[in-house]
Coordinates of C-alpha atoms (C1' of nucleotides) in Angstrom, one line a residue:
Chain A
M1 CA 112.5 79.7 91.3
I2 CA 112.4 79.1 95.0
Y3 CA 109.1 79.5 96.8
V4 CA 108.8 80.0 100.6
E5 CA 105.3 80.4 101.9
N6 CA 104.2 79.8 105.5
D7 CA 100.6 78.9 104.8
P8 CA 100.4 75.3 103.5
A9 CA 97.0 75.8 101.8
L10 CA 98.2 78.8 99.8
R11 CA 101.5 77.2 99.1
G12 CA 99.9 74.1 97.7
I13 CA 97.5 75.9 95.4
M14 CA 100.1 78.3 94.2
T15 CA 102.6 75.6 93.6
Q16 CA 100.1 73.8 91.4
L17 CA 99.3 76.9 89.4
L18 CA 103.0 77.8 88.9
E19 CA 103.9 74.3 87.9
Q20 CA 101.5 74.5 85.0
R21 CA 103.6 77.3 83.5
P22 CA 106.1 75.9 81.1
D23 CA 108.5 78.8 81.7
I24 CA 108.6 78.3 85.5
E25 CA 110.6 75.6 87.3
I26 CA 110.1 75.4 91.0
L27 CA 113.3 74.2 92.6
L28 CA 111.8 74.3 96.1
A29 CA 108.5 75.1 97.7
T30 CA 108.6 75.1 101.4
G31 CA 107.3 76.7 104.5
I32 CA 110.5 76.6 106.4
A33 CA 112.9 79.5 105.8
H34 CA 116.2 77.7 106.5
E35 CA 115.5 75.0 103.9
A36 CA 115.8 77.7 101.3
I37 CA 119.2 78.8 102.5
D38 CA 121.4 76.4 100.5
R39 CA 124.2 77.5 98.3
R40 CA 123.5 75.1 95.4
L41 CA 119.9 76.0 95.4
A42 CA 120.5 79.7 95.5
E43 CA 123.0 79.5 92.7
Q44 CA 120.6 77.6 90.5
A45 CA 117.6 79.9 91.1
D46 CA 116.9 83.0 89.1
V47 CA 114.3 84.3 91.5
A48 CA 112.8 83.7 95.0
L49 CA 109.2 84.3 95.9
L50 CA 109.1 84.9 99.6
D51 CA 106.2 85.4 102.0
L52 CA 107.1 88.3 104.3
A53 CA 105.5 86.9 107.4
L54 CA 106.8 83.3 107.9
G55 CA 105.6 83.0 111.5
S56 CA 107.1 84.0 114.8
S57 CA 109.4 81.1 115.1
Q58 CA 111.5 81.9 112.1
M59 CA 113.1 84.7 110.1
N60 CA 110.9 86.9 107.9
G61 CA 111.0 87.1 104.2
I62 CA 113.3 90.1 104.1
D63 CA 115.9 88.4 106.2
L64 CA 115.6 85.4 104.1
G65 CA 116.0 87.4 100.9
L66 CA 119.1 89.0 102.2
A67 CA 120.5 85.6 103.1
L68 CA 119.8 84.3 99.6
R69 CA 121.4 87.4 98.1
S70 CA 124.6 86.7 100.0
L71 CA 124.7 83.3 98.3
N72 CA 123.8 84.6 94.8
D73 CA 124.3 88.2 93.9
N74 CA 122.0 88.1 91.0
I75 CA 119.0 86.3 92.4
G76 CA 115.8 88.3 92.1
I77 CA 113.8 88.6 95.3
V78 CA 110.0 89.0 95.3
I79 CA 108.5 89.7 98.7
H80 CA 104.9 88.7 99.0
S81 CA 102.9 90.2 101.8
Q82 CA 99.5 91.5 102.7
Y83 CA 101.0 94.2 104.9
R84 CA 102.8 97.4 104.3
L85 CA 105.8 96.9 102.3
D86 CA 107.9 100.0 102.9
T87 CA 109.6 98.1 105.7
V88 CA 111.6 96.5 102.9
A89 CA 113.0 99.9 101.9
R90 CA 113.8 100.7 105.4
V91 CA 115.8 97.6 106.3
V92 CA 117.4 96.5 103.1
P93 CA 120.7 98.3 102.4
P94 CA 120.2 100.4 99.2
E95 CA 123.0 98.7 97.4
A96 CA 121.3 95.4 97.8
L97 CA 117.9 96.6 96.7
I98 CA 118.4 96.0 93.0
G99 CA 116.1 93.1 92.0
W100 CA 113.9 93.4 95.0
V101 CA 110.2 93.6 94.2
T102 CA 107.4 93.8 96.7
L103 CA 104.1 92.3 95.8
P104 CA 101.0 92.9 97.7
K105 CA 98.9 89.9 98.4
S106 CA 95.5 90.2 96.9
G107 CA 92.9 87.8 95.7
E108 CA 92.7 89.3 92.3
L109 CA 96.3 89.0 91.1
P110 CA 96.2 86.9 88.0
I111 CA 98.8 84.2 87.9
G112 CA 100.1 85.6 84.6
D113 CA 101.0 88.9 86.3
L114 CA 102.7 87.1 89.1
V115 CA 104.8 85.2 86.6
Q116 CA 105.7 88.5 84.8
T117 CA 106.7 90.0 88.2
L118 CA 109.0 87.0 88.8
R119 CA 110.6 87.4 85.4
D120 CA 111.1 91.1 86.0
A121 CA 112.8 90.5 89.4
A122 CA 115.0 87.8 87.9
R123 CA 116.1 90.4 85.3
G124 CA 117.0 92.8 88.1
M125 CA 114.1 95.2 88.1
T126 CA 113.5 97.1 91.3
L127 CA 110.0 98.0 92.3
T128 CA 110.7 98.9 95.9
E129 CA 110.8 102.6 96.2
P130 CA 113.3 104.0 98.6
L131 CA 111.3 105.2 101.6
A132 CA 109.5 108.5 101.1
D133 CA 110.7 108.9 104.7
S134 CA 109.5 111.3 107.3
E135 CA 107.9 108.0 108.1
T136 CA 108.9 107.1 111.6
L137 CA 107.7 104.2 113.6
P138 CA 104.8 105.2 116.0
L139 CA 106.9 104.1 119.0
E140 CA 109.7 106.5 118.2
S141 CA 107.3 109.5 118.2
L142 CA 106.1 108.7 121.7
T143 CA 107.7 110.8 124.4
I144 CA 109.4 109.1 127.3
R145 CA 106.5 110.1 129.5
Q146 CA 104.0 108.8 127.0
R147 CA 105.9 105.5 126.8
A148 CA 106.0 105.2 130.5
V149 CA 102.4 105.8 130.9
M150 CA 101.4 103.7 128.0
G151 CA 103.6 100.9 129.2
M152 CA 101.8 100.8 132.5
A153 CA 98.4 101.0 130.9
A154 CA 99.4 98.1 128.7
S155 CA 100.1 96.0 131.7
G156 CA 96.6 96.6 133.0
I157 CA 97.0 99.5 135.5
K158 CA 94.3 102.0 135.7
S159 CA 95.0 105.7 135.2
T160 CA 94.5 106.8 138.8
E161 CA 97.1 104.2 139.9
I162 CA 99.5 105.2 137.2
A163 CA 99.3 108.8 138.4
R164 CA 99.9 107.7 142.0
R165 CA 103.0 105.6 141.1
L166 CA 104.5 108.2 138.8
H167 CA 103.7 111.0 141.2
I168 CA 101.9 113.1 138.6
S169 CA 98.3 114.1 138.5
H170 CA 95.5 111.9 137.2
D171 CA 94.7 114.6 134.6
A172 CA 98.3 114.5 133.3
V173 CA 98.2 110.8 132.9
R174 CA 94.9 110.9 131.0
Q175 CA 96.2 113.7 128.8
D176 CA 99.4 111.7 127.9
L177 CA 97.4 108.6 127.3
S178 CA 95.1 110.5 125.0
R179 CA 98.1 111.9 123.1
A180 CA 99.6 108.4 122.9
Y181 CA 96.4 106.9 121.5
K182 CA 96.4 109.4 118.7
I183 CA 99.8 108.3 117.7
L184 CA 99.3 104.5 118.2
V185 CA 95.9 104.3 116.7
P186 CA 95.6 107.2 114.3
D187 CA 92.8 105.7 112.3
A188 CA 90.6 105.0 115.2
D189 CA 86.8 105.3 114.8
P190 CA 85.7 107.1 118.0
D191 CA 82.3 105.6 117.7
A192 CA 83.4 102.0 117.4
D193 CA 86.8 101.6 118.8
D194 CA 87.9 101.2 122.4
L195 CA 90.9 103.4 122.2
R196 CA 92.6 102.0 125.3
T197 CA 92.4 98.4 124.2
R198 CA 93.4 99.1 120.6
A199 CA 96.4 101.2 121.8
V200 CA 97.5 98.5 124.2
L201 CA 97.4 95.9 121.5
T202 CA 99.3 98.1 119.1
Y203 CA 101.8 99.0 121.8
L204 CA 102.4 95.4 122.8
E205 CA 102.8 94.5 119.1
L206 CA 105.4 97.2 118.6
T207 CA 107.4 96.4 121.7
R208 CA 107.6 92.7 121.0
D209 CA 110.7 90.9 119.8
D210 CA 111.2 93.4 117.0
D211 CA 113.2 95.1 115.3
A212 CA 115.9 97.2 113.8
G213 CA 117.4 100.4 115.1
D214 CA 117.1 101.8 118.5
G215 CA 118.3 100.3 121.7
A216 CA 116.1 100.1 124.7
Chain E
M1 CA 78.2 80.4 103.3
I2 CA 80.3 83.1 104.9
Y3 CA 84.1 83.0 104.4
V4 CA 86.5 84.8 106.6
E5 CA 90.2 84.4 105.7
N6 CA 92.9 86.8 106.7
D7 CA 95.2 86.1 103.8
P8 CA 93.9 87.9 100.7
A9 CA 95.7 85.6 98.3
L10 CA 94.3 82.4 99.7
R11 CA 90.9 84.0 100.1
G12 CA 90.9 85.1 96.5
I13 CA 91.8 81.7 95.1
M14 CA 89.5 79.8 97.4
T15 CA 86.6 82.2 96.6
Q16 CA 87.1 81.5 92.9
L17 CA 87.2 77.8 93.4
L18 CA 84.1 77.7 95.7
E19 CA 82.1 79.9 93.4
Q20 CA 82.5 77.4 90.7
R21 CA 80.5 74.9 92.8
P22 CA 76.8 75.2 91.9
D23 CA 75.8 74.1 95.4
I24 CA 77.7 76.8 97.2
E25 CA 76.7 80.4 97.5
I26 CA 79.2 82.8 99.1
L27 CA 77.4 85.5 100.9
L28 CA 80.5 87.2 102.1
A29 CA 84.2 86.7 101.7
T30 CA 86.3 89.0 103.8
G31 CA 89.4 89.3 105.8
I32 CA 87.9 91.5 108.5
A33 CA 86.2 89.6 111.3
H34 CA 83.6 92.2 112.3
E35 CA 82.3 92.5 108.8
A36 CA 80.9 89.0 109.2
I37 CA 79.0 89.9 112.4
D38 CA 75.7 91.0 110.9
R39 CA 72.4 89.7 111.8
R40 CA 70.9 89.4 108.3
L41 CA 74.1 87.7 107.0
A42 CA 74.2 85.2 109.9
E43 CA 70.6 84.3 109.5
Q44 CA 71.0 83.7 105.8
A45 CA 74.1 81.6 106.1
D46 CA 74.1 77.9 106.6
V47 CA 77.7 77.6 107.4
A48 CA 80.8 79.8 108.0
L49 CA 84.3 78.9 107.0
L50 CA 86.6 80.8 109.4
D51 CA 90.4 81.0 109.5
L52 CA 91.5 80.6 113.1
A53 CA 94.3 83.1 113.0
L54 CA 92.9 86.3 111.7
G55 CA 95.8 88.5 112.8
S56 CA 96.7 90.0 116.0
S57 CA 94.6 93.1 115.5
Q58 CA 91.3 91.3 115.5
M59 CA 89.4 88.5 117.1
N60 CA 90.2 84.9 116.2
G61 CA 88.0 82.5 114.3
I62 CA 86.7 80.9 117.4
D63 CA 85.5 84.1 118.9
L64 CA 84.0 85.0 115.6
G65 CA 82.3 81.6 115.4
L66 CA 80.8 82.2 118.8
A67 CA 79.5 85.6 117.8
L68 CA 77.9 84.2 114.7
R69 CA 76.3 81.5 116.8
S70 CA 74.8 84.1 119.0
L71 CA 73.1 85.5 115.9
N72 CA 72.1 82.2 114.4
D73 CA 71.8 79.1 116.6
N74 CA 72.0 76.7 113.7
I75 CA 74.8 78.0 111.7
G76 CA 77.6 75.5 111.1
I77 CA 81.1 76.7 112.0
V78 CA 84.2 75.3 110.2
I79 CA 87.4 76.5 111.7
H80 CA 90.3 76.4 109.3
S81 CA 93.8 76.4 110.7
Q82 CA 97.3 75.1 110.2
Y83 CA 97.8 74.9 113.9
R84 CA 96.6 72.5 116.5
L85 CA 92.9 72.5 116.7
D86 CA 92.2 71.0 120.1
T87 CA 92.1 74.6 121.3
V88 CA 88.6 74.7 120.0
A89 CA 87.5 71.9 122.2
R90 CA 89.1 73.6 125.2
V91 CA 87.5 77.0 124.8
V92 CA 84.2 76.5 123.2
P93 CA 81.5 75.6 125.7
P94 CA 80.4 72.0 125.1
E95 CA 76.8 72.9 124.6
A96 CA 77.8 75.2 121.7
L97 CA 80.0 72.7 120.0
I98 CA 77.4 71.1 117.9
G99 CA 78.1 72.0 114.3
W100 CA 81.7 72.9 115.0
V101 CA 84.2 71.3 112.7
T102 CA 87.9 71.9 112.6
L103 CA 89.7 71.6 109.4
P104 CA 93.5 71.4 109.1
K105 CA 95.0 73.6 106.5
S106 CA 97.0 71.6 104.0
G107 CA 98.0 72.0 100.4
E108 CA 96.5 68.8 99.3
L109 CA 92.9 69.1 100.5
P110 CA 90.7 68.7 97.4
I111 CA 88.1 71.3 97.0
G112 CA 85.4 68.6 96.9
D113 CA 86.4 67.4 100.4
L114 CA 86.1 71.0 101.7
V115 CA 82.7 71.4 100.2
Q116 CA 81.6 68.1 101.8
T117 CA 82.9 69.3 105.2
L118 CA 81.0 72.6 104.8
R119 CA 77.8 70.6 104.1
D120 CA 78.4 68.4 107.1
A121 CA 78.9 71.3 109.4
A122 CA 75.7 73.0 108.1
R123 CA 73.8 69.8 109.0
G124 CA 75.1 70.0 112.5
M125 CA 77.9 67.5 112.4
T126 CA 80.5 67.8 115.1
L127 CA 84.0 66.8 114.5
T128 CA 85.5 68.4 117.5
E129 CA 85.6 66.0 120.4
P130 CA 84.7 67.4 123.7
L131 CA 87.9 67.5 125.6
A132 CA 88.7 64.4 127.8
D133 CA 89.4 66.9 130.6
S134 CA 89.5 67.5 134.2
E135 CA 90.9 70.7 132.7
T136 CA 89.0 73.6 134.0
L137 CA 90.1 76.8 132.4
P138 CA 88.5 80.1 133.3
L139 CA 87.4 80.2 129.7
E140 CA 85.1 77.3 130.1
S141 CA 83.1 79.0 132.8
L142 CA 82.3 81.9 130.5
T143 CA 78.9 81.6 128.9
I144 CA 78.6 81.8 125.1
R145 CA 77.3 85.3 125.3
Q146 CA 80.2 86.3 127.5
R147 CA 82.7 84.7 125.1
A148 CA 81.2 86.6 122.2
V149 CA 81.2 89.9 124.1
M150 CA 84.7 89.4 125.5
G151 CA 86.1 88.3 122.2
M152 CA 84.9 91.6 120.6
A153 CA 86.2 93.6 123.5
A154 CA 89.5 91.9 123.2
S155 CA 89.7 93.1 119.6
G156 CA 89.3 96.7 120.7
I157 CA 85.7 97.4 120.1
K158 CA 83.9 99.5 122.6
S159 CA 80.9 98.4 124.5
T160 CA 78.3 100.5 122.7
E161 CA 79.5 99.2 119.4
I162 CA 79.4 95.6 120.6
A163 CA 75.9 96.1 121.6
R164 CA 75.0 97.5 118.3
R165 CA 76.6 94.7 116.4
L166 CA 75.1 91.9 118.5
H167 CA 71.7 93.6 118.7
I168 CA 71.6 93.6 122.5
S169 CA 71.5 96.6 124.8
H170 CA 74.5 98.5 126.0
D171 CA 73.5 97.6 129.6
A172 CA 73.5 93.9 128.8
V173 CA 77.0 94.1 127.2
R174 CA 78.4 95.9 130.2
Q175 CA 76.8 93.4 132.5
D176 CA 78.2 90.5 130.7
L177 CA 81.6 92.1 130.5
S178 CA 81.5 92.7 134.2
R179 CA 80.8 89.1 134.9
A180 CA 83.5 88.0 132.5
Y181 CA 86.0 90.2 134.2
K182 CA 85.3 88.5 137.5
I183 CA 86.0 85.1 136.0
L184 CA 89.1 86.1 134.0
V185 CA 90.7 88.4 136.6
P186 CA 89.4 87.0 139.9
D187 CA 92.3 88.6 141.9
A188 CA 91.9 92.1 140.6
D189 CA 92.5 95.0 142.8
P190 CA 89.7 97.5 142.0
D191 CA 91.8 100.4 143.1
A192 CA 94.8 99.7 140.9
D193 CA 93.8 97.4 138.0
D194 CA 92.2 98.4 134.7
L195 CA 89.8 95.5 134.6
R196 CA 89.2 95.7 130.9
T197 CA 92.8 95.6 129.9
R198 CA 93.7 92.9 132.3
A199 CA 90.8 90.8 131.2
V200 CA 91.7 91.3 127.5
L201 CA 95.3 90.3 128.2
T202 CA 94.2 87.2 130.1
Y203 CA 91.7 86.4 127.4
L204 CA 94.1 86.6 124.6
E205 CA 96.6 84.5 126.5
L206 CA 94.0 81.8 127.0
T207 CA 92.8 81.8 123.4
R208 CA 96.2 81.8 121.7
D209 CA 96.3 78.7 119.5
D210 CA 99.8 77.8 120.3
D211 CA 99.0 77.7 123.9
A212 CA 99.5 74.3 125.6
G213 CA 97.1 73.2 128.3
D214 CA 98.8 74.1 131.5
G215 CA 99.1 77.7 132.6
A216 CA 100.9 79.7 135.2
Chain L
dA1 C1' 115.9 138.8 123.5
dA2 C1' 112.5 136.8 120.7
dC3 C1' 110.9 132.9 118.2
dG4 C1' 109.0 128.5 117.1
dA5 C1' 108.3 123.5 118.4
dC6 C1' 107.7 120.6 121.8
dC7 C1' 106.6 118.6 126.2
dT8 C1' 103.9 118.8 130.2
dG9 C1' 100.2 120.1 133.1
dT10 C1' 95.2 122.0 134.5
dC11 C1' 90.4 122.3 133.9
dA12 C1' 85.6 121.3 132.5
dC13 C1' 82.5 118.6 130.1
dA14 C1' 80.4 114.8 127.7
dG15 C1' 80.1 110.3 127.7
dG16 C1' 81.7 105.5 128.9
dT17 C1' 82.4 101.9 132.5
dG18 C1' 81.7 98.6 136.5
dT19 C1' 78.6 96.9 139.7
dG20 C1' 74.8 95.8 143.1
dA21 C1' 69.9 95.2 143.3
dG22 C1' 66.4 93.3 141.3
dG23 C1' 63.5 91.8 137.5
dT24 C1' 62.0 88.0 133.5
dC25 C1' 62.3 83.6 131.2
dC26 C1' 63.8 79.0 130.9
dT27 C1' 65.0 74.2 132.5
dG28 C1' 65.2 70.4 135.3
dG29 C1' 64.2 68.3 139.6
dG30 C1' 61.0 67.1 143.6
Chain G
dC1 C1' 52.4 71.8 140.5
dC2 C1' 56.1 74.6 142.7
dC3 C1' 60.8 75.7 143.3
dA4 C1' 65.9 76.4 142.7
dG5 C1' 69.4 77.7 139.6
dG6 C1' 71.1 79.8 135.7
dA7 C1' 71.4 83.1 131.8
dC8 C1' 70.0 87.3 130.4
dC9 C1' 68.4 91.8 131.0
dT10 C1' 67.2 96.8 133.1
dC11 C1' 68.1 100.4 136.1
dA12 C1' 70.5 103.7 139.0
dC13 C1' 74.7 105.3 141.0
dA14 C1' 79.5 106.4 141.6
dC15 C1' 83.4 106.7 139.3
dC16 C1' 86.6 106.6 135.3
dT17 C1' 88.0 108.1 130.5
dG18 C1' 89.0 110.9 126.5
dT19 C1' 89.5 115.4 124.7
dG20 C1' 89.6 120.4 123.4
dA21 C1' 91.2 124.7 125.1
dC22 C1' 94.6 126.8 127.2
dA23 C1' 98.8 128.0 130.1
dG24 C1' 103.3 127.5 131.5
dG25 C1' 108.0 125.3 130.9
dT26 C1' 112.4 124.0 128.2
dC27 C1' 115.1 123.7 124.2
dG28 C1' 117.9 125.2 120.2
dT29 C1' 117.8 128.9 116.5
dT30 C1' 117.7 133.4 114.7

DNA sequence: AACGACCTGTCACAGGTGTGAGGTCCTGGG
DNA sequence: CCCAGGACCTCACACCTGTGACAGGTCGTT
């Protein structure tokens, strides 16, 4: 197997645990994505265990998995992540999805189960369900006006000033912000969360360097 | 001890290893920063082991450490990170630095060494050297309370909730936020700027751990 | 034309926010 | 001892925010 995990502490511990298994051979354990992209390595490996989030300076686990697939049609790919995993189903072409398994990071996963998942993936099992869909990214369900207003709010402009600059009423701005908040922070606790700040953080996150699909 | 680590896999493994030590009692192991901010918990704990990068949706380990300090003057803080750690020295007020230890994440760190570091921090040892300096960042002129309050605000918690969690009055929180805004956004235009958002953005910029010394 | 679905705007209300003025409590000079 | 300076807090005031209810608009469909 090939193991790519960003966090050195987790990688070290996991490597130790996996090496104790007689049926597992670790060809490479690294935190650097491009080290794993090697034809000889990919051809020798039966399966790759890839952290999804490898840090902002390099490709993510999905891209890496696709790269490995292009070197070895039969390699199993296990994506390891603590975040939502349906992203995989959205960006991986369906015909390449065979042998893709997503594995939520959790503290309780016994090492034996992990090994079993790796074996399953190597045999071609697919655990990633094709997107139930109707799921759209929050950003895409914002209207143009809402994005304009939200964008200005995210750069630290107060509502009254946004209204002045867009030549609409203060009420209208607040109404659109309110509607944008519901979309960007649907799970907010009105007693604890500062909606504006949470929405701004989400908005900035969604509008950063990502991602597939739409043009500006 | 209190343990806050974003990555559930690492957290789970570390929790198991630490619980095997007879001299360590884990009061809380969580990935959610604000769960750790609890008066009773902070008073009972001798030391907190905090991951620096807790994810973009919540405060970082330094802010969390400061919040815990405001609940318990004597709690030891161990910041765990794979990144550069001199940020700590730059952003933590020197008088609060006693008992702050920074610990690089690496795969090889024996659990015994970690335990020893935790004990050292609980006893008040300081491993973070006060920055050689002539660097005066806005952050350094914030008081500890202001850092704690601002850190929580920057993670999207509203003032009333911050007050509740830190056991101070809503008025006091707003007063400290107001003072923090003046320091973080000295050039604000009160007619156009949303002070809270601008301060949050500035604050996050200043506390990012990949941020080199010079700004602007 | 009538319909549904969406987007946009207005209004009123409850509650949150930012700030100056002015207290208390320390701490470290003089 | 008294005093200055700072951190922290309370209060009151003016203003800003977030939201439900509701009323047009504009589409594309029936």
